[in-house]
XYZ file of N, CA and C in Angstrom:
768
model
N 79.712 119.657 109.156
C 79.419 120.894 109.867
C 78.644 121.851 108.976
N 79.135 121.994 107.707
C 78.431 122.867 106.779
C 77.031 122.357 106.503
N 76.884 121.033 106.417
C 75.564 120.450 106.182
C 74.646 120.695 107.365
N 75.179 120.636 108.580
C 74.356 120.895 109.761
C 73.854 122.332 109.768
N 74.733 123.282 109.382
C 74.315 124.672 109.310
C 73.272 124.872 108.228
N 73.463 124.135 107.116
C 72.489 124.232 106.026
C 71.127 123.736 106.477
N 71.132 122.608 107.194
C 69.867 122.063 107.683
C 69.204 123.007 108.668
N 70.027 123.717 109.455
C 69.469 124.660 110.413
C 68.764 125.795 109.705
N 69.398 126.281 108.609
C 68.766 127.373 107.878
C 67.497 126.917 107.186
N 67.472 125.653 106.721
C 66.273 125.147 106.076
C 65.125 124.966 107.059
N 65.456 124.785 108.322
C 64.415 124.513 109.312
C 63.862 125.782 109.942
N 64.152 126.949 109.361
C 63.625 128.200 109.888
C 62.116 128.230 109.743
N 61.440 128.623 110.783
C 59.973 128.642 110.790
C 59.481 130.079 110.697
N 58.622 130.342 109.743
C 58.069 131.667 109.536
C 56.927 131.894 110.538
N 57.071 132.901 111.372
C 56.078 133.110 112.422
C 54.778 133.673 111.866
N 54.816 134.275 110.661
C 53.592 134.841 110.114
C 52.767 133.790 109.368
N 53.424 132.849 108.732
C 52.669 131.853 107.993
C 52.100 130.772 108.886
N 52.767 130.522 110.024
C 52.290 129.504 110.937
C 52.537 128.097 110.453
N 53.385 127.940 109.400
C 53.686 126.633 108.844
C 55.093 126.228 109.239
N 55.225 125.064 109.832
C 56.539 124.576 110.252
C 57.211 123.847 109.098
N 58.502 124.142 108.809
C 59.198 123.580 107.680
C 60.275 122.549 108.008
N 60.673 122.372 109.271
C 61.748 121.430 109.523
C 61.451 120.030 109.027
N 60.194 119.563 109.246
C 59.853 118.199 108.842
C 59.983 118.021 107.343
N 59.505 119.014 106.566
C 59.555 118.917 105.119
C 61.008 118.870 104.633
N 61.859 119.726 105.189
C 63.256 119.752 104.765
C 63.954 118.451 105.118
N 63.676 117.941 106.317
C 64.323 116.718 106.763
C 63.885 115.533 105.914
N 62.586 115.440 105.625
C 62.079 114.350 104.808
C 62.648 114.425 103.402
N 62.798 115.654 102.874
C 63.327 115.825 101.522
C 64.747 115.304 101.412
N 65.573 115.610 102.403
C 66.957 115.150 102.365
C 67.040 113.653 102.593
N 66.196 113.118 103.456
C 66.226 111.687 103.705
C 65.790 110.891 102.484
N 64.822 111.441 101.704
C 64.410 110.746 100.498
C 65.524 110.703 99.464
N 66.433 111.697 99.489
C 67.525 111.763 98.543
C 68.777 111.060 99.064
N 68.665 110.384 100.191
C 69.814 109.675 100.729
C 70.303 108.644 99.718
N 71.620 108.600 99.508
C 72.183 107.780 98.445
C 72.542 106.389 98.938
N 73.335 106.299 100.000
C 73.813 105.015 100.473
C 73.081 104.525 101.701
N 73.802 103.751 102.512
C 73.218 103.174 103.717
C 73.201 104.162 104.879
N 74.116 105.105 104.888
C 74.262 106.017 106.023
C 73.463 107.295 105.793
N 72.905 107.802 106.883
C 72.126 109.031 106.818
C 73.077 110.224 106.859
N 73.130 111.040 105.801
C 74.085 112.151 105.783
C 73.819 113.202 106.849
N 72.542 113.377 107.227
C 72.219 114.355 108.265
C 72.782 113.906 109.610
N 72.593 112.633 109.938
C 73.129 112.111 111.195
C 74.661 112.150 111.192
N 75.273 111.857 110.049
C 76.727 111.896 109.959
C 77.252 113.311 110.149
N 76.572 114.296 109.589
C 76.993 115.683 109.747
C 76.849 116.140 111.205
N 75.758 115.746 111.852
C 75.572 116.102 113.260
C 76.625 115.430 114.139
N 76.925 114.170 113.855
C 77.930 113.456 114.628
C 79.303 114.102 114.449
N 79.619 114.513 113.208
C 80.905 115.158 112.946
C 81.010 116.501 113.659
N 79.907 117.264 113.668
C 79.914 118.550 114.363
C 80.126 118.359 115.863
N 79.463 117.347 116.434
C 79.646 117.072 117.861
C 81.065 116.596 118.155
N 81.630 115.777 117.274
C 82.997 115.289 117.470
C 84.002 116.421 117.376
N 83.786 117.342 116.445
C 84.683 118.492 116.313
C 84.605 119.391 117.536
N 83.409 119.567 118.054
C 83.235 120.386 119.260
C 83.906 119.742 120.463
N 83.904 118.399 120.485
C 84.540 117.677 121.592
C 86.051 117.535 121.403
N 86.567 118.016 120.280
C 88.002 117.956 120.044
C 88.506 116.615 119.541
N 87.623 115.798 118.983
C 88.041 114.503 118.471
C 88.832 114.666 117.172
N 89.675 113.697 116.900
C 90.552 113.739 115.733
C 89.756 113.501 114.454
N 89.993 114.320 113.442
C 89.435 114.128 112.098
C 87.909 114.004 112.133
N 87.282 114.877 112.906
C 85.824 114.920 113.005
C 85.236 113.582 113.453
N 86.020 112.809 114.167
C 85.532 111.537 114.690
C 85.320 110.466 113.651
N 85.890 110.599 112.451
C 85.724 109.591 111.408
C 86.472 108.314 111.772
N 85.994 107.161 111.330
C 86.691 105.902 111.632
C 88.026 105.823 110.913
N 88.907 104.959 111.426
C 90.196 104.754 110.775
C 91.403 104.985 111.654
N 91.223 105.528 112.852
C 92.342 105.779 113.761
C 92.403 104.673 114.804
N 93.522 103.960 114.843
C 93.701 102.844 115.767
C 95.105 102.893 116.374
N 95.268 102.378 117.598
C 96.608 102.242 118.142
C 97.369 101.163 117.364
N 98.680 101.176 117.298
C 99.561 102.106 118.002
C 99.774 103.432 117.292
N 99.304 103.573 116.038
C 99.519 104.824 115.304
C 98.649 105.926 115.879
N 97.379 105.616 116.135
C 96.490 106.605 116.734
C 96.142 107.725 115.768
N 96.168 108.960 116.268
C 95.810 110.126 115.463
C 96.996 110.529 114.595
N 97.112 109.899 113.441
C 98.284 110.072 112.593
C 98.076 111.226 111.610
N 98.752 112.315 111.843
C 98.744 113.470 110.947
C 100.048 114.239 111.158
N 101.182 113.644 110.749
C 102.489 114.241 111.069
C 102.717 115.596 110.422
N 102.047 115.881 109.307
C 102.246 117.161 108.621
C 101.133 118.162 108.909
N 100.257 117.827 109.869
C 99.182 118.726 110.294
C 98.319 119.193 109.114
N 97.970 118.256 108.250
C 97.170 118.597 107.086
C 95.722 118.913 107.445
N 95.282 118.474 108.618
C 93.899 118.687 109.021
C 93.661 120.044 109.669
N 94.714 120.762 109.960
C 94.561 122.044 110.640
C 93.743 123.018 109.781
N 92.651 123.500 110.346
C 91.842 124.498 109.674
C 90.972 123.975 108.544
N 90.904 122.660 108.376
C 90.115 122.091 107.284
C 88.666 121.899 107.716
N 87.747 122.232 106.819
C 86.335 122.069 107.097
C 85.932 120.605 106.932
N 84.729 120.299 107.394
C 84.240 118.928 107.277
C 84.056 118.537 105.810
N 83.647 119.486 104.963
C 83.500 119.184 103.538
C 84.838 118.827 102.909
N 85.897 119.523 103.282
C 87.222 119.199 102.755
C 87.679 117.821 103.223
N 87.422 117.502 104.477
C 87.811 116.197 105.009
C 86.990 115.096 104.352
N 85.735 115.358 104.068
C 84.902 114.380 103.359
C 85.495 114.052 101.986
N 85.972 115.071 101.280
C 86.579 114.848 99.964
C 87.833 114.003 100.086
N 88.645 114.266 101.097
C 89.867 113.466 101.313
C 89.508 112.023 101.662
N 88.474 111.826 102.464
C 88.078 110.470 102.830
C 87.564 109.712 101.595
N 86.858 110.398 100.728
C 86.405 109.777 99.484
C 87.599 109.319 98.646
N 88.621 110.170 98.543
C 89.811 109.807 97.774
C 90.560 108.653 98.433
N 90.646 108.679 99.760
C 91.356 107.601 100.461
C 90.651 106.267 100.270
N 89.333 106.263 100.394
C 88.587 105.018 100.219
C 88.730 104.477 98.797
N 88.689 105.371 97.806
C 88.842 104.927 96.419
C 90.211 104.293 96.205
N 91.266 104.921 96.736
C 92.612 104.371 96.590
C 92.776 103.083 97.405
N 92.139 103.001 98.556
C 92.212 101.782 99.359
C 91.611 100.601 98.607
N 90.464 100.799 98.002
C 89.800 99.710 97.298
C 90.578 99.285 96.052
N 91.120 100.258 95.322
C 91.958 99.919 94.171
C 93.225 99.205 94.631
N 93.793 99.659 95.746
C 95.002 99.026 96.269
C 94.774 97.579 96.671
N 93.614 97.292 97.276
C 93.327 95.905 97.656
C 93.169 95.016 96.430
N 92.500 95.527 95.390
C 92.382 94.763 94.152
C 93.747 94.562 93.500
N 94.584 95.601 93.522
C 95.900 95.499 92.905
C 96.793 94.497 93.634
N 96.806 94.565 94.962
C 97.629 93.639 95.738
C 97.191 92.194 95.525
N 95.869 91.973 95.507
C 95.380 90.621 95.251
C 95.719 90.177 93.831
N 95.648 91.118 92.878
C 95.979 90.784 91.499
C 97.430 90.386 91.321
N 98.339 91.056 91.999
C 99.761 90.711 91.908
C 99.991 89.279 92.375
N 99.301 88.882 93.447
C 99.533 87.557 94.018
C 98.821 86.450 93.241
N 97.699 86.790 92.578
C 96.904 85.759 91.925
C 97.289 85.565 90.466
N 97.423 86.660 89.727
C 97.520 86.530 88.280
C 98.826 85.907 87.820
N 99.865 85.934 88.623
C 101.108 85.287 88.216
C 100.998 83.768 88.235
N 100.058 83.263 89.021
C 99.866 81.813 89.117
C 98.577 81.341 88.452
N 97.616 82.245 88.290
C 96.289 81.835 87.798
C 95.783 82.878 86.818
N 95.780 82.552 85.522
C 95.261 83.450 84.487
C 94.620 82.615 83.384
N 93.454 82.067 83.643
C 92.839 81.112 82.707
C 92.264 81.746 81.441
N 92.050 83.062 81.438
C 91.393 83.690 80.297
C 92.340 83.944 79.133
N 93.642 83.901 79.388
C 94.596 84.231 78.342
C 95.639 83.126 78.228
N 96.636 83.364 77.391
C 97.598 82.310 77.072
C 98.436 81.908 78.273
N 98.568 82.761 79.240
C 99.356 82.419 80.421
C 100.830 82.379 80.137
N 101.355 83.493 79.634
C 102.776 83.548 79.319
C 103.647 83.491 80.560
N 103.055 83.796 81.700
C 103.825 83.776 82.939
C 104.661 85.028 83.093
N 105.637 84.942 83.968
C 106.477 86.101 84.231
C 105.888 86.978 85.311
N 106.517 88.113 85.501
C 106.068 89.019 86.553
C 104.756 89.680 86.157
N 103.957 90.007 87.168
C 102.647 90.597 86.910
C 102.761 91.951 86.239
N 103.826 92.674 86.521
C 103.966 94.018 85.970
C 104.178 93.994 84.464
N 104.594 92.834 83.923
C 104.834 92.698 82.489
C 103.670 92.022 81.759
N 102.743 91.443 82.476
C 101.689 90.667 81.835
C 100.658 91.537 81.136
N 100.446 92.748 81.614
C 99.446 93.611 80.989
C 99.840 93.947 79.552
N 101.136 94.136 79.306
C 101.596 94.453 77.952
C 101.380 93.297 76.982
N 101.216 92.077 77.500
C 101.044 90.907 76.645
C 99.585 90.628 76.308
N 98.673 91.425 76.873
C 97.259 91.231 76.571
C 96.954 91.657 75.135
N 95.914 91.093 74.531
C 95.487 91.562 73.207
C 95.090 93.035 73.268
N 95.387 93.805 72.238
C 95.065 95.255 72.269
C 93.601 95.551 72.556
N 92.697 94.656 72.127
C 91.285 94.908 72.381
C 90.986 94.917 73.879
N 91.761 94.168 74.661
C 91.552 94.143 76.098
C 91.912 95.475 76.734
N 92.886 96.165 76.186
C 93.232 97.486 76.712
C 92.032 98.429 76.588
N 91.350 98.344 75.438
C 90.178 99.205 75.222
C 89.055 98.825 76.182
N 88.800 97.515 76.330
C 87.721 97.068 77.206
C 88.007 97.422 78.661
N 89.252 97.256 79.097
C 89.613 97.594 80.479
C 89.446 99.087 80.717
N 89.867 99.906 79.752
C 89.715 101.351 79.884
C 88.246 101.747 79.977
N 87.414 101.126 79.143
C 85.972 101.417 79.187
C 85.376 100.979 80.529
N 85.797 99.817 81.024
C 85.282 99.337 82.306
C 85.651 100.248 83.461
N 86.917 100.671 83.496
C 87.348 101.582 84.559
C 86.619 102.914 84.450
N 86.484 103.412 83.213
C 85.782 104.675 83.017
C 84.323 104.598 83.443
N 83.675 103.449 83.183
C 82.277 103.292 83.586
C 82.135 103.294 85.105
N 83.037 102.608 85.786
C 82.989 102.580 87.259
C 83.198 103.969 87.841
N 84.175 104.708 87.302
C 84.430 106.060 87.794
C 83.272 106.994 87.478
N 82.682 106.847 86.280
C 81.553 107.693 85.912
C 80.367 107.455 86.840
N 80.145 106.182 87.218
C 79.052 105.876 88.145
C 79.304 106.506 89.502
N 80.525 106.376 90.000
C 80.853 106.941 91.314
C 80.702 108.462 91.304
N 81.162 109.105 90.240
C 81.079 110.561 90.162
C 79.630 111.021 90.041
N 78.856 110.315 89.224
C 77.470 110.715 89.032
C 76.637 110.530 90.296
N 77.042 109.592 91.152
C 76.283 109.325 92.369
C 76.621 110.319 93.477
N 77.907 110.597 93.658
C 78.300 111.347 94.842
C 78.854 112.742 94.633
N 79.147 113.136 93.403
C 79.816 114.409 93.170
C 78.842 115.429 92.598
N 79.042 116.682 92.970
C 78.166 117.745 92.494
C 78.474 118.085 91.039
N 77.489 118.678 90.391
C 77.614 119.047 88.979
C 78.482 120.294 88.837
N 79.536 120.236 88.023
C 80.402 121.423 87.871
C 79.687 122.625 87.281
N 78.565 122.399 86.597
C 77.841 123.515 85.991
C 76.959 124.262 86.983
N 76.863 123.756 88.198
C 76.049 124.423 89.202
C 76.715 125.721 89.656
N 75.923 126.720 90.047
C 76.519 127.980 90.532
C 77.276 127.765 91.844
N 78.337 128.545 92.004
C 79.186 128.479 93.204
C 79.772 127.080 93.402
N 80.076 126.424 92.298
C 80.646 125.085 92.393
C 82.095 125.152 92.863
N 82.465 124.218 93.747
C 83.830 124.083 94.240
C 84.416 122.804 93.670
N 85.668 122.850 93.266
C 86.316 121.691 92.643
C 86.260 120.471 93.567
N 85.839 119.337 93.019
C 85.735 118.069 93.742
C 84.762 118.146 94.923
N 83.721 118.919 94.785
C 82.732 119.036 95.852
C 81.801 117.837 95.836
N 81.536 117.284 97.000
C 80.625 116.150 97.126
C 79.208 116.642 97.393
N 78.245 115.832 96.999
C 76.862 116.170 97.269
C 76.581 116.091 98.770
N 75.732 116.961 99.307
C 75.450 116.928 100.756
C 74.743 115.658 101.198
N 74.012 115.010 100.278
C 73.293 113.780 100.638
C 74.133 112.533 100.431
N 75.422 112.708 100.157
C 76.316 111.578 99.897
C 77.324 111.429 101.023
N 77.490 110.205 101.514
C 78.510 109.897 102.517
C 79.685 109.256 101.783
N 80.912 109.742 101.973
C 82.058 109.248 101.208
C 82.175 107.728 101.215
N 82.294 107.168 100.021
C 82.490 105.733 99.867
C 81.227 104.895 99.935
N 80.095 105.505 100.199
C 78.850 104.753 100.413
C 77.899 105.003 99.247
N 77.905 104.098 98.264
C 76.986 104.210 97.132
C 75.862 103.179 97.237
N 75.758 102.526 98.398
C 74.696 101.548 98.595
C 74.980 100.203 97.951
N 76.258 99.885 97.724
C 76.625 98.630 97.054
C 76.933 97.559 98.098
N 76.061 96.565 98.201
C 76.251 95.459 99.125
C 75.490 94.245 98.599
N 75.946 93.663 97.471
C 75.180 92.572 96.847
C 75.100 91.312 97.698
N 76.075 91.107 98.589
C 76.078 89.900 99.415
C 75.464 90.108 100.791
N 75.010 91.324 101.072
C 74.381 91.597 102.356
C 75.322 91.467 103.539
N 76.554 91.957 103.394
C 77.553 91.836 104.458
C 77.519 92.997 105.439
N 76.798 94.042 105.140
C 76.770 95.218 106.009
C 76.123 94.882 107.349
N 76.813 95.143 108.462
C 76.205 94.911 109.786
C 75.056 95.882 110.037
N 74.069 95.411 110.733
C 72.945 96.269 111.088
C 73.237 97.134 112.304
N 74.139 96.664 113.164
C 74.509 97.432 114.348
C 75.461 98.560 113.953
N 75.181 99.812 114.324
C 76.039 100.936 113.917
C 77.481 100.790 114.392
N 77.685 100.268 115.602
C 79.040 100.122 116.122
C 79.812 99.075 115.324
N 79.165 97.968 114.993
C 79.824 96.944 114.178
C 80.126 97.472 112.778
N 79.226 98.294 112.249
C 79.456 98.891 110.941
C 80.655 99.830 110.989
N 80.816 100.572 112.063
C 81.969 101.473 112.204
C 83.265 100.670 112.300
N 83.211 99.526 113.003
C 84.395 98.666 113.089
C 84.759 98.123 111.705
N 83.747 97.750 110.925
C 84.020 97.261 109.568
C 84.608 98.368 108.696
N 84.169 99.600 108.866
C 84.746 100.717 108.119
C 86.225 100.884 108.441
N 86.565 100.762 109.736
C 87.967 100.873 110.133
C 88.792 99.735 109.545
N 88.232 98.532 109.535
C 88.942 97.398 108.950
C 89.210 97.618 107.464
N 88.219 98.158 106.763
C 88.410 98.426 105.339
C 89.527 99.433 105.117
N 89.550 100.476 105.927
C 90.593 101.483 105.783
C 91.977 100.917 106.097
N 92.071 100.135 107.173
C 93.365 99.585 107.557
C 93.877 98.596 106.513
N 92.999 97.725 106.028
C 93.412 96.784 104.989
C 93.758 97.503 103.698
N 92.996 98.544 103.376
C 93.289 99.300 102.162
C 94.607 100.042 102.237
N 94.929 100.612 103.376
C 96.208 101.309 103.537
C 97.376 100.339 103.406
N 97.232 99.172 104.027
C 98.271 98.158 103.897
C 98.390 97.684 102.455
N 97.261 97.543 101.764
C 97.282 97.078 100.374
C 97.960 98.086 99.457
N 97.773 99.367 99.704
C 98.446 100.380 98.885
C 99.962 100.278 99.030
N 100.418 100.084 100.263
C 101.861 99.924 100.488
C 102.359 98.638 99.841
N 101.568 97.552 99.950
C 101.977 96.275 99.379
C 102.047 96.350 97.856
N 101.035 96.938 97.214
C 101.037 97.056 95.751
C 102.203 97.913 95.276
N 102.489 98.971 96.002
C 103.632 99.821 95.646
C 104.937 99.043 95.780
N 105.040 98.250 96.839
C 106.242 97.431 97.016
C 106.394 96.388 95.924
N 105.275 95.768 95.514
C 105.335 94.792 94.428
C 105.832 95.436 93.135
N 105.329 96.633 92.822
C 105.741 97.299 91.590
C 107.222 97.650 91.610
N 107.689 98.148 92.746
C 109.113 98.486 92.861
C 109.959 97.228 92.761
N 109.560 96.171 93.461
C 110.328 94.930 93.470
C 110.416 94.313 92.077
N 109.276 94.253 91.383
C 109.278 93.628 90.072
C 109.953 94.514 89.032
N 109.860 95.823 89.202
C 110.514 96.710 88.256
C 112.023 96.698 88.379
N 112.526 96.427 89.576
C 113.967 96.469 89.822
C 114.597 95.093 89.726
N 113.895 94.056 90.220
C 114.515 92.740 90.358
C 113.899 91.676 89.462
N 113.095 92.102 88.470
C 112.445 91.086 87.653
C 113.439 90.280 86.832
N 114.601 90.874 86.514
C 115.594 90.154 85.731
C 116.212 89.006 86.519
N 116.127 89.093 87.819
C 116.649 88.013 88.663
C 115.544 87.054 89.089
N 114.345 87.288 88.585
C 113.260 86.343 88.841
C 112.631 86.457 90.200
N 112.750 87.599 90.859
C 112.164 87.758 92.188
C 110.712 88.190 92.049
N 109.776 87.292 92.297
C 108.358 87.561 92.209
C 107.808 87.867 93.595
N 106.603 88.426 93.680
C 106.001 88.641 94.999
C 105.922 87.374 95.834
N 105.792 86.209 95.175
C 105.741 84.965 95.938
C 107.046 84.731 96.675
N 108.169 85.136 96.070
C 109.452 84.953 96.749
C 109.557 85.828 97.986
N 108.890 86.994 97.931
C 108.927 87.895 99.082
C 108.147 87.341 100.257
N 107.236 86.407 100.006
C 106.416 85.839 101.078
C 107.121 84.677 101.785
N 108.246 84.241 101.266
C 108.993 83.159 101.876
C 110.136 83.719 102.692
N 110.780 82.841 103.429
C 111.908 83.269 104.242
C 113.167 83.474 103.406
N 113.124 83.080 102.130
C 114.289 83.166 101.278
C 114.330 84.539 100.608
N 115.448 85.234 100.727
C 115.570 86.550 100.143
C 115.838 86.446 98.650
N 115.739 87.575 97.951
C 115.984 87.585 96.513
C 117.428 87.197 96.201
N 118.360 87.638 97.055
C 119.758 87.290 96.834
C 119.986 85.792 96.978
N 119.302 85.166 97.923
C 119.439 83.723 98.097
C 118.845 82.969 96.916
N 117.782 83.526 96.311
C 117.218 82.901 95.116
C 118.246 82.885 93.997
N 118.968 84.003 93.829
C 119.987 84.081 92.792
C 121.109 83.080 93.065
N 121.553 83.014 94.321
C 122.626 82.084 94.678
C 122.194 80.643 94.434
N 120.967 80.306 94.843
C 120.498 78.941 94.659
C 120.420 78.570 93.182
N 119.971 79.485 92.366
C 119.886 79.204 90.947
C 121.273 79.100 90.312
N 122.207 79.916 90.783
C 123.571 79.834 90.262
C 124.197 78.483 90.586
N 123.942 77.991 91.789
C 124.465 76.676 92.172
C 123.854 75.587 91.299
N 122.556 75.705 91.014
C 121.893 74.712 90.168
C 122.479 74.719 88.762
N 122.747 75.911 88.212
C 123.353 76.004 86.879
C 124.743 75.387 86.874
N 125.501 75.603 87.933
C 126.858 75.046 88.017
C 126.802 73.522 88.054
N 125.852 72.964 88.782
C 125.724 71.514 88.841
C 125.373 70.932 87.471
N 124.495 71.623 86.745
C 124.138 71.155 85.408
C 125.348 71.178 84.491
N 126.146 72.247 84.611
C 127.356 72.343 83.784
C 128.334 71.221 84.112
N 128.499 70.901 85.392
C 129.425 69.833 85.781
C 128.925 68.479 85.280
N 127.600 68.277 85.357
C 127.038 67.019 84.863
C 127.250 66.863 83.359
N 127.097 67.951 82.629
C 127.309 67.886 81.194
C 128.794 67.619 80.871
N 129.686 68.237 81.650
C 131.118 68.008 81.440
C 131.483 66.564 81.686
N 130.915 65.948 82.732
C 131.188 64.538 83.016
C 130.646 63.666 81.894
N 129.499 64.036 81.340
C 128.913 63.223 80.269
C 129.791 63.239 79.027
N 130.354 64.434 78.673
C 131.206 64.527 77.504
C 132.529 63.819 77.748
N 132.954 63.781 78.967
C 134.215 63.087 79.234
C 133.999 61.562 79.207
């Protein structure tokens, strides 16, 4: 909405000069477009959605049966720029959550780069060589620095607002698509955006559950793989206790 008002002010035509400026302003912003989506069109669509009373400025991500989920009314009175910042944060956490959830399920069974000590995933990071901690920190910092430099405004600019996004940036869209998976149809692209959000939200809950489960029940050997089976953690303990008892009885018979 704020971007639409900004574009309107830029398109003011001076009646004395006889020179029309809307085209120049529009071309200037389009040349600075960062990702695949046009920020001007997105701002106009959001303004129209807000005027029509649509939820969350009509952004993708709302599906039945949950629908318009905002139980604490956090969206009340929020501008489109504020909602854009929240969507950027949600997308970042969704993508990290999907990587984390996949990592919990994969690295406990497959870790060819290191010694493969095994055990729960939550304990494996501490077993890495110290140099890997430095490299991982540098890698994460580089990714975050790239994202910030692409989409976030410079704090040294006048009238800067904390965590303000650039007007030519669409949240989560840095133009990264090395495999060419982005649909060309706008409706299909919107469906893919919703899928990413839904999978990311589920992944955040799953990664959080894995951390809690392994932090509390790792002494009993309950791994995320056990949670995917019909056997509960308590049944795993019982089954192992029975196996230990059988081994003890076999050893007793051998000594006798």
